[in-house]
Amino acid sequence: MFILLLGAPGSGKGTQGKILAERLSLPKITTGDLLRAAARDGTPLGREAKKFMDDGKLVPDSVILSMIKEELAKPEAQQGAVFDGFPRTAVQAELVDRTLGERTQRLNHILLLDVPEEELVRRMMARAAQEGRSDDTPEAIKTRLQVYQRDTAPLIAHYAERGIVHRVPGNGTVEQIATEIQRVIGR
Ligand code: ADP
């Protein structure tokens, strides 16, 4: 089973994705974590990506597409996975749809974590104090929210046509939201 967590920055994709992947024994693929690891390691890809991430902009598809291809090709991702943080653009969605399609697979569920914008900002500012992520600054947060609305939110309509989008209110406790997610995917 392939599940995509979709939602604005700060909506809890990482937290819920981890719980869901553990409960379903599926690997979780998180492009943000992969990019942050590459940036920490100082690889050419990581150095290139960091410039965009720190500004709250999307890393260009030219960089991301090969990363997604590589992740989808891994043996542990052949039967299913939880995707966190991608696809995030129409071009990425096309690659994911095509790659799974060639394997006679498809995205089974899209979970849209729906959180009001004031709450998103509050969470990211709280996280900035705790984790010191370099893109949790007021300026980068503003850009990330705008980029989400412009580039990623349109994917909702793309997938809604296939009837696989479930809207999950993201403002309960972590456990309440996790339970609701399991309910909507029927597991
Ligand atoms: P958030 O959802 O809070 O923005 P992520 O860890 O998913 O956190 O992403 C952090 C940053 O990493 C993004 O602002 C972007 O620069 C980069 N990034 C992550 N995934 C992608 C992707 N699929 N395409 C382009 N950029 C990405």
CSV table of C-alpha atoms and ligand atoms in Angstrom, one decimal:
chain,number,residue,atom,x,y,z
A,1,MET,CA,0.0,0.0,0.0
A,2,PHE,CA,1.3,3.5,-0.9
A,3,ILE,CA,0.2,6.4,1.2
A,4,LEU,CA,0.9,10.0,0.7
A,5,LEU,CA,0.8,12.5,3.6
A,6,LEU,CA,-0.1,15.9,2.2
A,7,GLY,CA,-0.4,19.1,4.2
A,8,ALA,CA,1.2,22.5,4.8
A,9,PRO,CA,4.5,22.9,6.6
A,10,GLY,CA,3.9,22.3,10.3
A,11,SER,CA,0.8,20.2,9.7
A,12,GLY,CA,2.3,17.1,11.4
A,13,LYS,CA,3.2,15.0,8.4
A,14,GLY,CA,6.4,13.8,9.9
A,15,THR,CA,4.9,12.9,13.3
A,16,GLN,CA,1.9,11.1,11.8
A,17,GLY,CA,3.9,9.5,9.0
A,18,LYS,CA,6.2,7.9,11.6
A,19,ILE,CA,3.4,6.4,13.6
A,20,LEU,CA,1.6,5.2,10.5
A,21,ALA,CA,4.7,3.6,8.9
A,22,GLU,CA,5.4,1.8,12.2
A,23,ARG,CA,1.8,0.6,12.6
A,24,LEU,CA,1.7,-0.7,9.0
A,25,SER,CA,5.3,-1.9,8.9
A,26,LEU,CA,6.0,0.2,5.8
A,27,PRO,CA,9.1,2.2,5.1
A,28,LYS,CA,8.7,6.0,5.3
A,29,ILE,CA,10.3,8.1,2.6
A,30,THR,CA,10.9,11.7,3.7
A,31,THR,CA,12.5,14.0,1.2
A,32,GLY,CA,13.1,16.8,3.7
A,33,ASP,CA,15.1,14.4,6.0
A,34,LEU,CA,17.1,13.1,3.0
A,35,LEU,CA,17.9,16.6,2.0
A,36,ARG,CA,18.8,17.7,5.5
A,37,ALA,CA,21.1,14.7,5.8
A,38,ALA,CA,22.7,15.5,2.5
A,39,ALA,CA,23.2,19.1,3.6
A,40,ARG,CA,24.8,18.0,6.9
A,41,ASP,CA,27.1,15.6,5.0
A,42,GLY,CA,28.1,18.5,2.7
A,43,THR,CA,27.5,16.4,-0.5
A,44,PRO,CA,27.2,18.5,-3.7
A,45,LEU,CA,23.4,17.7,-3.8
A,46,GLY,CA,23.1,18.8,-0.1
A,47,ARG,CA,25.0,22.0,-0.6
A,48,GLU,CA,22.9,22.9,-3.6
A,49,ALA,CA,19.6,22.0,-1.8
A,50,LYS,CA,20.5,23.9,1.4
A,51,LYS,CA,20.4,27.3,-0.4
A,52,PHE,CA,16.8,26.8,-1.3
A,53,MET,CA,15.7,25.2,2.0
A,54,ASP,CA,17.1,28.0,4.1
A,55,ASP,CA,15.0,30.5,2.1
A,56,GLY,CA,11.9,28.3,2.4
A,57,LYS,CA,11.8,27.6,-1.3
A,58,LEU,CA,11.4,24.3,-3.0
A,59,VAL,CA,14.5,22.5,-4.1
A,60,PRO,CA,14.4,22.4,-7.9
A,61,ASP,CA,12.7,19.4,-9.5
A,62,SER,CA,15.9,18.7,-11.4
A,63,VAL,CA,17.6,17.8,-8.1
A,64,ILE,CA,14.6,16.1,-6.5
A,65,LEU,CA,13.5,13.8,-9.3
A,66,SER,CA,16.6,11.6,-9.2
A,67,MET,CA,16.3,11.4,-5.5
A,68,ILE,CA,12.7,10.2,-5.7
A,69,LYS,CA,13.6,7.7,-8.5
A,70,GLU,CA,16.3,6.3,-6.3
A,71,GLU,CA,14.1,5.9,-3.3
A,72,LEU,CA,11.2,4.3,-5.2
A,73,ALA,CA,13.7,1.8,-6.7
A,74,LYS,CA,14.9,0.5,-3.3
A,75,PRO,CA,13.9,-3.1,-2.5
A,76,GLU,CA,12.1,-2.1,0.7
A,77,ALA,CA,9.8,0.3,-1.2
A,78,GLN,CA,8.6,-2.3,-3.7
A,79,GLN,CA,5.4,-3.3,-2.0
A,80,GLY,CA,4.4,-0.1,-0.3
A,81,ALA,CA,5.6,3.0,1.5
A,82,VAL,CA,4.5,6.2,3.3
A,83,PHE,CA,5.5,9.3,1.4
A,84,ASP,CA,6.2,12.4,3.5
A,85,GLY,CA,7.1,15.6,1.7
A,86,PHE,CA,6.8,14.5,-1.8
A,87,PRO,CA,5.3,14.7,-4.4
A,88,ARG,CA,5.2,18.4,-3.9
A,89,THR,CA,4.9,19.7,-7.4
A,90,ALA,CA,3.0,18.6,-10.5
A,91,VAL,CA,6.2,17.3,-12.1
A,92,GLN,CA,7.0,15.2,-9.0
A,93,ALA,CA,3.5,13.8,-8.9
A,94,GLU,CA,3.8,12.8,-12.6
A,95,LEU,CA,7.0,10.9,-11.8
A,96,VAL,CA,5.5,9.1,-8.9
A,97,ASP,CA,2.3,8.2,-10.8
A,98,ARG,CA,4.3,7.0,-13.8
A,99,THR,CA,6.8,4.9,-11.7
A,100,LEU,CA,4.1,3.2,-9.7
A,101,GLY,CA,2.0,2.7,-12.8
A,102,GLU,CA,4.9,0.9,-14.6
A,103,ARG,CA,4.8,-1.5,-11.6
A,104,THR,CA,1.0,-1.8,-11.9
A,105,GLN,CA,0.8,0.0,-8.6
A,106,ARG,CA,-0.7,3.3,-7.6
A,107,LEU,CA,-1.1,5.7,-4.7
A,108,ASN,CA,-3.8,4.1,-2.6
A,109,HIS,CA,-4.6,6.9,-0.1
A,110,ILE,CA,-3.8,10.6,0.2
A,111,LEU,CA,-4.2,11.9,3.8
A,112,LEU,CA,-4.6,15.7,3.8
A,113,LEU,CA,-3.7,17.1,7.2
A,114,ASP,CA,-5.8,20.2,7.6
A,115,VAL,CA,-4.6,22.7,10.2
A,116,PRO,CA,-5.4,26.4,10.4
A,117,GLU,CA,-2.6,28.8,9.4
A,118,GLU,CA,-2.3,30.5,12.8
A,119,GLU,CA,-1.7,27.0,14.3
A,120,LEU,CA,0.9,26.1,11.7
A,121,VAL,CA,2.9,29.2,12.4
A,122,ARG,CA,2.6,28.7,16.2
A,123,ARG,CA,3.9,25.1,15.8
A,124,MET,CA,6.8,26.0,13.6
A,125,MET,CA,7.9,28.8,15.9
A,126,ALA,CA,7.8,26.4,18.9
A,127,ARG,CA,9.8,23.9,16.9
A,128,ALA,CA,12.3,26.6,16.0
A,129,ALA,CA,13.0,27.1,19.7
A,130,GLN,CA,13.4,23.4,20.3
A,131,GLU,CA,15.2,22.0,17.2
A,132,GLY,CA,16.8,25.0,15.6
A,133,ARG,CA,15.9,24.0,12.1
A,134,SER,CA,17.4,26.7,9.9
A,135,ASP,CA,14.2,27.1,7.9
A,136,ASP,CA,11.9,27.8,10.9
A,137,THR,CA,12.6,31.5,10.8
A,138,PRO,CA,9.6,33.9,10.4
A,139,GLU,CA,10.7,34.8,6.8
A,140,ALA,CA,11.3,31.2,5.6
A,141,ILE,CA,8.0,30.1,7.3
A,142,LYS,CA,6.1,32.8,5.4
A,143,THR,CA,7.7,31.6,2.1
A,144,ARG,CA,7.1,27.9,2.8
A,145,LEU,CA,3.4,28.6,3.4
A,146,GLN,CA,3.1,30.6,0.2
A,147,VAL,CA,5.0,27.9,-1.8
A,148,TYR,CA,2.7,25.2,-0.4
A,149,GLN,CA,-0.4,27.1,-1.5
A,150,ARG,CA,1.0,27.8,-4.9
A,151,ASP,CA,2.8,24.6,-5.9
A,152,THR,CA,1.6,21.8,-3.6
A,153,ALA,CA,-2.1,22.5,-2.8
A,154,PRO,CA,-3.1,22.1,-6.5
A,155,LEU,CA,-2.1,18.4,-6.2
A,156,ILE,CA,-5.2,18.0,-3.9
A,157,ALA,CA,-7.5,18.5,-6.9
A,158,HIS,CA,-5.4,16.2,-9.1
A,159,TYR,CA,-5.8,13.4,-6.6
A,160,ALA,CA,-9.3,14.2,-5.6
A,161,GLU,CA,-10.5,13.4,-9.1
A,162,ARG,CA,-9.5,9.8,-8.3
A,163,GLY,CA,-11.4,9.8,-5.1
A,164,ILE,CA,-8.4,8.9,-2.9
A,165,VAL,CA,-8.1,12.1,-0.8
A,166,HIS,CA,-9.1,11.9,2.8
A,167,ARG,CA,-9.2,15.2,4.7
A,168,VAL,CA,-8.1,14.7,8.3
A,169,PRO,CA,-8.5,17.6,10.8
A,170,GLY,CA,-5.0,18.1,12.2
A,171,ASN,CA,-5.8,19.9,15.4
A,172,GLY,CA,-6.5,17.1,17.9
A,173,THR,CA,-3.9,15.3,20.0
A,174,VAL,CA,-1.3,13.2,18.2
A,175,GLU,CA,-3.1,10.0,19.2
A,176,GLN,CA,-6.5,11.3,18.1
A,177,ILE,CA,-5.2,12.2,14.7
A,178,ALA,CA,-3.4,8.9,14.4
A,179,THR,CA,-6.6,7.0,15.2
A,180,GLU,CA,-8.6,9.0,12.7
A,181,ILE,CA,-6.0,8.2,10.0
A,182,GLN,CA,-6.2,4.5,10.7
A,183,ARG,CA,-10.0,4.7,10.6
A,184,VAL,CA,-10.1,6.4,7.2
A,185,ILE,CA,-7.6,4.0,5.6
A,186,GLY,CA,-9.5,1.1,7.1
A,187,ARG,CA,-6.5,-0.4,9.0
B,1,ADP,P1,8.0,21.2,5.8
B,1,ADP,O1,6.9,20.4,5.4
B,1,ADP,O2,7.8,21.7,7.2
B,1,ADP,O3,8.3,22.4,4.9
B,1,ADP,P2,10.1,19.4,4.9
B,1,ADP,O4,11.1,18.7,5.7
B,1,ADP,O5,9.1,18.5,4.2
B,1,ADP,O6,9.3,20.3,5.9
B,1,ADP,O7,10.7,20.3,3.8
B,1,ADP,C1,11.7,21.2,4.2
B,1,ADP,C2,12.3,21.9,2.9
B,1,ADP,O8,13.0,20.8,2.2
B,1,ADP,C3,11.4,22.5,1.9
B,1,ADP,O9,11.0,23.8,2.3
B,1,ADP,C4,12.1,22.4,0.6
B,1,ADP,O10,13.1,23.4,0.5
B,1,ADP,C5,12.8,21.0,0.8
B,1,ADP,N1,12.0,19.9,0.2
B,1,ADP,C6,11.6,18.8,0.9
B,1,ADP,N2,10.9,18.0,0.1
B,1,ADP,C7,11.0,18.5,-1.2
B,1,ADP,C8,10.4,18.2,-2.4
B,1,ADP,N3,9.8,17.0,-2.6
B,1,ADP,N4,10.6,19.0,-3.5
B,1,ADP,C9,11.3,20.2,-3.3
B,1,ADP,N5,11.8,20.6,-2.2
B,1,ADP,C10,11.7,19.8,-1.1
